């Protein structure tokens, strides 16, 4: 009877309870062993045997239950390597950052050095030195954020041209990237936007001219857009800091899209930076960078650039 009961126990607690009822202070076996002295030899031997057997049985049942419990615990922890993994939520480079990396690679391969400048600019670097003195009508071309102390949020990376020439003199070949700020906001304009600026000045004898600018832009566009069939056209334009000034369009499908602005650096600008315009000349160019990025990656709304929406980033395809 007890043997069956031992075999049927399922848990260590049950087994312990049964053990106590047999071998505990008031246990059935304990009671019988106490009466052993009254038994004859045969009966004693039988009882001894039964006693030993029962103890062994308890022991082996305990081992069985322990093993079963361990196996159950292990089974619960087993890794199912055939289950689908959680989808990985990886960040990606912002298209603007990615495009800047590419631009840096391209312009550095063309011998240009990367320069930076402050986003809060003084009037001199942002306007005056760029041949745009106070009350110059061209100041109206840019809806400037003015700071109380008269400084401005940089409206154009052209300010970095001035800093570069003041610092390095001529000849020089630099480019700059950075945020610019203007009071405008719609699907293709953001109050904070990116520009890329370039400047190449050398001695008059080197005769750097507009066709060099166009050649450079052709190389840039074919590398940046990964196309061999780049078609450009120029339109006359006006900027206070270049003369002549041009805008360069690129054929995109059956449309002409504006690619950049540029021109020959105005002698006043060189002079303002301590460079003699009778000895040096060069070209400058500026890209409204975000539009280029939208074109390259087929993006529709510039406002998404600053929305910080990871789902949008994923739609950019990298
Ligand atoms: N700074 C001009 C703008 O923001 C763009 C530009 C035009 C830059 C002509 C240049 C340039 O370097 O030569 O509208």
Tab-separated table of C-alpha atoms and ligand atoms in Angstrom:
chain	number	residue	atom	x	y	z
A	1	UNK	CA	0.000	0.000	0.000
A	2	UNK	CA	2.616	2.538	1.106
A	3	UNK	CA	4.816	1.454	-1.782
A	4	UNK	CA	2.072	2.365	-4.242
A	5	UNK	CA	1.528	5.659	-2.482
A	6	UNK	CA	5.210	6.499	-2.741
A	7	UNK	CA	5.204	5.787	-6.447
A	8	UNK	CA	2.138	7.988	-6.955
A	9	UNK	CA	3.545	11.100	-5.303
A	10	UNK	CA	4.026	13.914	-7.776
A	11	UNK	CA	5.896	16.560	-5.833
A	12	UNK	CA	8.641	16.710	-3.241
A	13	UNK	CA	6.198	18.263	-0.806
A	14	UNK	CA	3.775	15.340	-1.200
A	15	UNK	CA	6.627	12.895	-0.777
A	16	UNK	CA	7.860	14.678	2.329
A	17	UNK	CA	4.376	14.535	3.816
A	18	UNK	CA	4.123	10.814	3.160
A	19	UNK	CA	7.603	10.260	4.564
A	20	UNK	CA	6.623	12.018	7.798
A	21	UNK	CA	3.511	9.894	8.075
A	22	UNK	CA	5.693	6.763	7.880
A	23	UNK	CA	9.005	7.679	9.515
A	24	UNK	CA	8.079	10.803	11.519
A	25	UNK	CA	7.730	10.885	15.288
A	26	UNK	CA	4.180	9.573	15.035
A	27	UNK	CA	4.798	7.664	11.833
A	28	UNK	CA	3.412	4.211	11.162
A	29	UNK	CA	6.849	2.597	10.729
A	30	UNK	CA	8.222	4.413	13.742
A	31	UNK	CA	5.443	2.905	15.814
A	32	UNK	CA	6.040	-0.556	14.427
A	33	UNK	CA	9.797	-0.344	15.034
A	34	UNK	CA	9.120	0.588	18.629
A	35	UNK	CA	7.264	-2.708	18.992
A	36	UNK	CA	10.060	-4.723	17.383
A	37	UNK	CA	11.263	-6.095	20.676
A	38	UNK	CA	8.009	-8.027	20.944
A	39	UNK	CA	8.456	-9.795	17.638
A	40	UNK	CA	10.043	-13.113	16.906
A	41	UNK	CA	13.198	-13.324	14.821
A	42	UNK	CA	11.468	-13.922	11.498
A	43	UNK	CA	9.045	-11.093	11.962
A	44	UNK	CA	11.937	-8.798	13.015
A	45	UNK	CA	13.906	-9.697	9.902
A	46	UNK	CA	10.827	-9.023	7.763
A	47	UNK	CA	10.203	-5.684	9.413
A	48	UNK	CA	13.857	-4.686	9.021
A	49	UNK	CA	13.696	-5.563	5.373
A	50	UNK	CA	10.471	-3.634	4.899
A	51	UNK	CA	11.997	-0.674	6.730
A	52	UNK	CA	15.057	-0.659	4.484
A	53	UNK	CA	12.991	-1.117	1.319
A	54	UNK	CA	10.685	1.736	2.173
A	55	UNK	CA	13.565	4.096	2.901
A	56	UNK	CA	15.190	3.151	-0.424
A	57	UNK	CA	11.904	3.704	-2.204
A	58	UNK	CA	11.520	7.168	-0.710
A	59	UNK	CA	15.067	7.982	-1.765
A	60	UNK	CA	14.665	6.791	-5.326
A	61	UNK	CA	11.274	8.508	-5.683
A	62	UNK	CA	12.863	11.712	-4.445
A	63	UNK	CA	15.572	11.421	-7.096
A	64	UNK	CA	12.919	10.747	-9.759
A	65	UNK	CA	10.844	13.768	-8.805
A	66	UNK	CA	13.913	16.003	-8.656
A	67	UNK	CA	14.995	14.900	-12.114
A	68	UNK	CA	11.476	15.418	-13.495
A	69	UNK	CA	11.281	18.898	-11.971
A	70	UNK	CA	14.683	19.830	-13.373
A	71	UNK	CA	13.699	18.596	-16.836
A	72	UNK	CA	10.451	20.537	-16.694
A	73	UNK	CA	12.349	23.697	-15.722
A	74	UNK	CA	14.860	23.191	-18.538
A	75	UNK	CA	12.102	22.534	-21.067
A	76	UNK	CA	10.508	25.857	-20.085
A	77	UNK	CA	13.781	27.660	-20.746
A	78	UNK	CA	14.589	26.023	-24.044
A	79	UNK	CA	15.292	28.435	-26.911
A	80	UNK	CA	13.302	27.775	-30.013
A	81	UNK	CA	15.792	28.807	-32.668
A	82	UNK	CA	13.173	28.363	-35.399
A	83	UNK	CA	11.090	31.281	-34.054
A	84	UNK	CA	11.206	34.518	-36.058
A	85	UNK	CA	13.500	37.086	-34.458
A	86	UNK	CA	12.147	40.447	-33.310
A	87	UNK	CA	12.484	42.837	-36.262
A	88	UNK	CA	15.657	44.884	-35.860
A	89	UNK	CA	14.959	48.584	-35.439
A	90	UNK	CA	18.083	50.124	-36.845
A	91	UNK	CA	18.626	53.816	-37.268
A	92	UNK	CA	19.875	55.101	-40.609
A	93	UNK	CA	21.721	58.170	-41.721
A	94	UNK	CA	19.481	61.124	-42.503
A	95	UNK	CA	19.402	61.704	-46.287
A	96	UNK	CA	20.904	65.155	-45.791
A	97	UNK	CA	23.810	63.756	-43.749
A	98	UNK	CA	24.299	61.021	-46.270
A	99	UNK	CA	24.301	63.452	-49.178
A	100	UNK	CA	26.809	65.694	-47.382
A	101	UNK	CA	29.127	62.737	-46.953
A	102	UNK	CA	28.953	62.152	-50.685
A	103	UNK	CA	29.442	65.844	-51.455
A	104	UNK	CA	32.464	66.021	-49.177
A	105	UNK	CA	33.977	63.021	-50.931
A	106	UNK	CA	33.348	64.576	-54.353
A	107	UNK	CA	34.590	68.099	-53.614
A	108	UNK	CA	37.636	66.845	-51.736
A	109	UNK	CA	38.493	64.660	-54.724
A	110	UNK	CA	38.368	67.869	-56.809
A	111	UNK	CA	40.868	69.560	-54.491
A	112	UNK	CA	38.467	71.627	-52.378
A	113	UNK	CA	38.992	72.031	-48.623
A	114	UNK	CA	36.023	71.893	-46.254
A	115	UNK	CA	35.462	75.031	-44.146
A	116	UNK	CA	32.888	75.844	-41.472
A	117	UNK	CA	31.499	79.022	-39.955
A	118	UNK	CA	29.094	80.096	-37.197
A	119	UNK	CA	25.324	79.919	-37.639
A	120	UNK	CA	24.941	83.204	-35.772
A	121	UNK	CA	26.727	85.641	-38.037
A	122	UNK	CA	27.590	89.293	-37.840
A	123	UNK	CA	26.360	91.734	-40.446
A	124	UNK	CA	29.807	92.060	-42.003
A	125	UNK	CA	30.211	88.376	-42.956
A	126	UNK	CA	26.589	87.727	-43.862
A	127	UNK	CA	25.973	90.920	-45.875
A	128	UNK	CA	28.369	93.845	-45.936
A	129	UNK	CA	31.550	92.059	-47.010
A	130	UNK	CA	29.455	90.240	-49.611
A	131	UNK	CA	28.956	93.573	-51.328
A	132	UNK	CA	25.544	94.007	-49.708
A	133	UNK	CA	25.888	97.094	-47.474
A	134	UNK	CA	23.038	98.428	-45.311
A	135	UNK	CA	20.051	99.613	-47.355
A	136	UNK	CA	21.266	97.651	-50.389
A	137	UNK	CA	18.056	96.466	-52.079
A	138	UNK	CA	19.435	92.922	-52.367
A	139	UNK	CA	18.992	92.528	-48.611
A	140	UNK	CA	15.281	92.202	-49.366
A	141	UNK	CA	16.017	88.984	-51.288
A	142	UNK	CA	16.443	87.208	-47.967
A	143	UNK	CA	13.939	87.249	-45.113
A	144	UNK	CA	16.452	87.571	-42.348
A	145	UNK	CA	16.053	86.628	-38.681
A	146	UNK	CA	17.718	89.464	-36.779
A	147	UNK	CA	18.974	89.030	-33.224
A	148	UNK	CA	18.586	91.876	-30.701
A	149	UNK	CA	22.316	92.663	-30.792
A	150	UNK	CA	22.266	93.221	-34.565
A	151	UNK	CA	23.678	89.803	-35.445
A	152	UNK	CA	21.685	87.569	-37.765
A	153	UNK	CA	20.920	83.899	-38.143
A	154	UNK	CA	23.142	83.109	-41.129
A	155	UNK	CA	20.977	83.474	-44.249
A	156	UNK	CA	23.579	81.997	-46.614
A	157	UNK	CA	26.751	79.954	-46.462
A	158	UNK	CA	28.309	82.698	-48.600
A	159	UNK	CA	29.302	84.163	-45.222
A	160	UNK	CA	31.829	81.331	-44.993
A	161	UNK	CA	33.464	82.528	-48.241
A	162	UNK	CA	34.336	85.747	-46.468
A	163	UNK	CA	35.695	83.957	-43.403
A	164	UNK	CA	37.761	81.672	-45.628
A	165	UNK	CA	39.301	84.511	-47.649
A	166	UNK	CA	40.007	86.554	-44.511
A	167	UNK	CA	41.738	83.588	-42.947
A	168	UNK	CA	43.512	81.962	-45.885
A	169	UNK	CA	43.929	84.773	-48.430
A	170	UNK	CA	44.393	83.770	-52.069
A	171	UNK	CA	44.789	81.484	-53.905
A	172	UNK	CA	42.186	79.248	-52.271
A	173	UNK	CA	39.757	76.509	-53.140
A	174	UNK	CA	37.203	75.848	-50.433
A	175	UNK	CA	33.697	74.556	-49.922
A	176	UNK	CA	31.380	74.802	-46.971
A	177	UNK	CA	28.160	73.214	-45.826
A	178	UNK	CA	25.794	74.367	-43.160
A	179	UNK	CA	22.402	75.392	-41.898
A	180	UNK	CA	20.942	78.701	-43.015
A	181	UNK	CA	17.838	80.477	-41.741
A	182	UNK	CA	15.120	82.560	-43.372
A	183	UNK	CA	11.516	83.396	-42.545
A	184	UNK	CA	9.870	81.037	-45.000
A	185	UNK	CA	8.014	77.745	-44.697
A	186	UNK	CA	6.131	75.629	-47.220
A	187	UNK	CA	6.537	72.236	-48.914
A	188	UNK	CA	9.770	73.290	-50.608
A	189	UNK	CA	11.038	75.911	-48.139
A	190	UNK	CA	11.976	75.436	-44.519
A	191	UNK	CA	12.949	78.212	-42.090
A	192	UNK	CA	16.098	76.209	-41.429
A	193	UNK	CA	17.710	74.781	-44.545
A	194	UNK	CA	21.040	73.564	-45.819
A	195	UNK	CA	23.350	75.153	-48.332
A	196	UNK	CA	26.567	74.059	-49.915
A	197	UNK	CA	28.940	76.772	-51.007
A	198	UNK	CA	32.097	76.694	-53.062
A	199	UNK	CA	34.818	79.183	-53.893
A	200	UNK	CA	37.859	78.931	-56.139
A	201	UNK	CA	40.152	81.927	-56.464
A	202	UNK	CA	43.551	81.989	-58.106
A	203	UNK	CA	45.882	84.383	-59.919
A	204	UNK	CA	44.674	86.288	-62.991
A	205	UNK	CA	47.156	84.263	-65.086
A	206	UNK	CA	45.273	81.068	-64.237
A	207	UNK	CA	42.212	82.707	-65.805
A	208	UNK	CA	39.626	80.861	-63.740
A	209	UNK	CA	36.320	81.659	-65.437
A	210	UNK	CA	32.678	80.665	-65.835
A	211	UNK	CA	33.466	77.699	-68.056
A	212	UNK	CA	35.606	76.288	-65.227
A	213	UNK	CA	32.623	76.723	-62.949
A	214	UNK	CA	30.399	74.886	-65.411
A	215	UNK	CA	32.942	72.092	-65.900
A	216	UNK	CA	33.236	71.651	-62.149
A	217	UNK	CA	29.463	71.539	-61.806
A	218	UNK	CA	29.177	68.980	-64.585
A	219	UNK	CA	31.668	66.693	-62.817
A	220	UNK	CA	29.931	67.218	-59.509
A	221	UNK	CA	26.443	66.551	-60.905
A	222	UNK	CA	27.467	63.399	-62.720
A	223	UNK	CA	29.135	61.999	-59.600
A	224	UNK	CA	26.415	63.091	-57.191
A	225	UNK	CA	23.482	61.896	-59.294
A	226	UNK	CA	25.494	58.974	-60.711
A	227	UNK	CA	24.697	59.907	-64.319
A	228	UNK	CA	26.855	60.167	-67.418
A	229	UNK	CA	24.354	62.230	-69.393
A	230	UNK	CA	24.365	65.448	-67.370
A	231	UNK	CA	22.954	68.346	-69.392
A	232	UNK	CA	23.306	71.854	-67.958
A	233	UNK	CA	22.159	75.257	-69.110
A	234	UNK	CA	22.851	78.692	-67.670
A	235	UNK	CA	20.587	81.682	-67.147
A	236	UNK	CA	21.719	85.186	-66.263
A	237	UNK	CA	20.922	86.193	-62.714
A	238	UNK	CA	21.828	88.732	-60.080
A	239	UNK	CA	23.713	88.418	-56.790
A	240	UNK	CA	25.540	91.322	-55.221
A	241	UNK	CA	28.650	89.231	-54.583
A	242	UNK	CA	29.158	87.912	-58.116
A	243	UNK	CA	29.509	89.564	-61.505
A	244	UNK	CA	28.464	88.166	-63.851
A	245	UNK	CA	25.953	86.063	-61.934
A	246	UNK	CA	24.290	82.949	-63.264
A	247	UNK	CA	21.862	80.238	-62.333
A	248	UNK	CA	22.573	76.744	-63.596
A	249	UNK	CA	19.761	74.351	-64.505
A	250	UNK	CA	19.999	70.635	-65.023
A	251	UNK	CA	17.866	68.585	-67.424
A	252	UNK	CA	15.809	66.147	-65.391
A	253	UNK	CA	13.589	63.985	-67.576
A	254	UNK	CA	11.955	66.514	-69.882
A	255	UNK	CA	12.200	69.376	-67.367
A	256	UNK	CA	14.917	71.891	-66.533
A	257	UNK	CA	15.435	72.157	-62.784
A	258	UNK	CA	17.505	74.776	-61.018
A	259	UNK	CA	20.709	73.213	-59.716
A	260	UNK	CA	22.760	76.072	-58.305
A	261	UNK	CA	23.595	79.756	-58.351
A	262	UNK	CA	27.012	81.194	-58.929
A	263	UNK	CA	29.212	83.566	-60.788
A	264	UNK	CA	32.567	85.301	-60.863
A	265	UNK	CA	33.456	86.714	-57.455
A	266	UNK	CA	32.767	90.461	-57.441
A	267	UNK	CA	35.975	92.567	-57.161
A	268	UNK	CA	34.479	94.375	-54.157
A	269	UNK	CA	34.174	91.073	-52.293
A	270	UNK	CA	37.811	90.212	-52.924
A	271	UNK	CA	38.833	93.708	-51.869
A	272	UNK	CA	36.744	93.447	-48.674
A	273	UNK	CA	38.796	90.387	-47.770
A	274	UNK	CA	42.155	91.999	-48.479
A	275	UNK	CA	42.638	90.277	-51.845
A	276	UNK	CA	43.712	92.405	-54.808
A	277	UNK	CA	41.152	91.960	-57.646
A	278	UNK	CA	43.781	93.079	-60.162
A	279	UNK	CA	45.838	90.013	-59.254
A	280	UNK	CA	43.225	87.417	-58.416
A	281	UNK	CA	39.923	86.223	-59.799
A	282	UNK	CA	37.681	83.240	-59.278
A	283	UNK	CA	34.220	81.781	-59.173
A	284	UNK	CA	31.773	81.013	-56.386
A	285	UNK	CA	28.707	78.832	-56.280
A	286	UNK	CA	25.907	77.976	-53.893
A	287	UNK	CA	23.450	75.094	-53.803
A	288	UNK	CA	20.058	75.096	-52.133
A	289	UNK	CA	21.095	71.725	-50.846
A	290	UNK	CA	17.809	70.279	-49.615
A	291	UNK	CA	16.231	70.517	-53.050
A	292	UNK	CA	19.106	68.493	-54.461
A	293	UNK	CA	18.645	65.855	-51.797
A	294	UNK	CA	14.905	65.708	-52.527
A	295	UNK	CA	15.691	65.276	-56.207
A	296	UNK	CA	18.297	62.590	-55.671
A	297	UNK	CA	16.168	60.491	-53.336
A	298	UNK	CA	12.771	61.357	-54.833
A	299	UNK	CA	11.426	63.042	-51.670
A	300	UNK	CA	8.376	65.287	-51.750
A	301	UNK	CA	8.202	67.496	-48.683
A	302	UNK	CA	11.136	69.363	-47.170
A	303	UNK	CA	9.346	69.601	-43.823
A	304	UNK	CA	9.859	65.842	-43.325
A	305	UNK	CA	13.603	66.567	-43.018
A	306	UNK	CA	13.096	67.995	-39.547
A	307	UNK	CA	10.092	65.951	-38.339
A	308	UNK	CA	12.343	63.260	-36.796
A	309	UNK	CA	9.981	60.510	-37.938
A	310	UNK	CA	11.843	57.196	-38.093
A	311	UNK	CA	9.134	55.724	-40.359
A	312	UNK	CA	9.887	58.430	-42.906
A	313	UNK	CA	13.618	57.755	-42.639
A	314	UNK	CA	12.917	54.133	-43.512
A	315	UNK	CA	11.025	55.164	-46.644
A	316	UNK	CA	14.195	56.869	-47.871
A	317	UNK	CA	15.446	53.413	-48.765
A	318	UNK	CA	18.718	53.104	-46.867
B	1	LIG	N1	24.039	82.884	-51.328
B	1	LIG	C1	23.090	82.795	-52.427
B	1	LIG	C2	21.698	82.561	-51.852
B	1	LIG	O1	21.578	82.084	-50.783
B	1	LIG	C3	23.459	81.667	-53.335
B	1	LIG	C4	24.702	81.965	-54.081
B	1	LIG	C5	24.648	82.656	-55.277
B	1	LIG	C6	25.935	81.575	-53.583
B	1	LIG	C7	25.781	82.939	-55.974
B	1	LIG	C8	27.086	81.871	-54.297
B	1	LIG	C9	26.984	82.547	-55.494
B	1	LIG	O2	28.303	81.529	-53.897
B	1	LIG	O3	28.130	82.824	-56.177
B	1	LIG	O4	20.742	82.868	-52.513
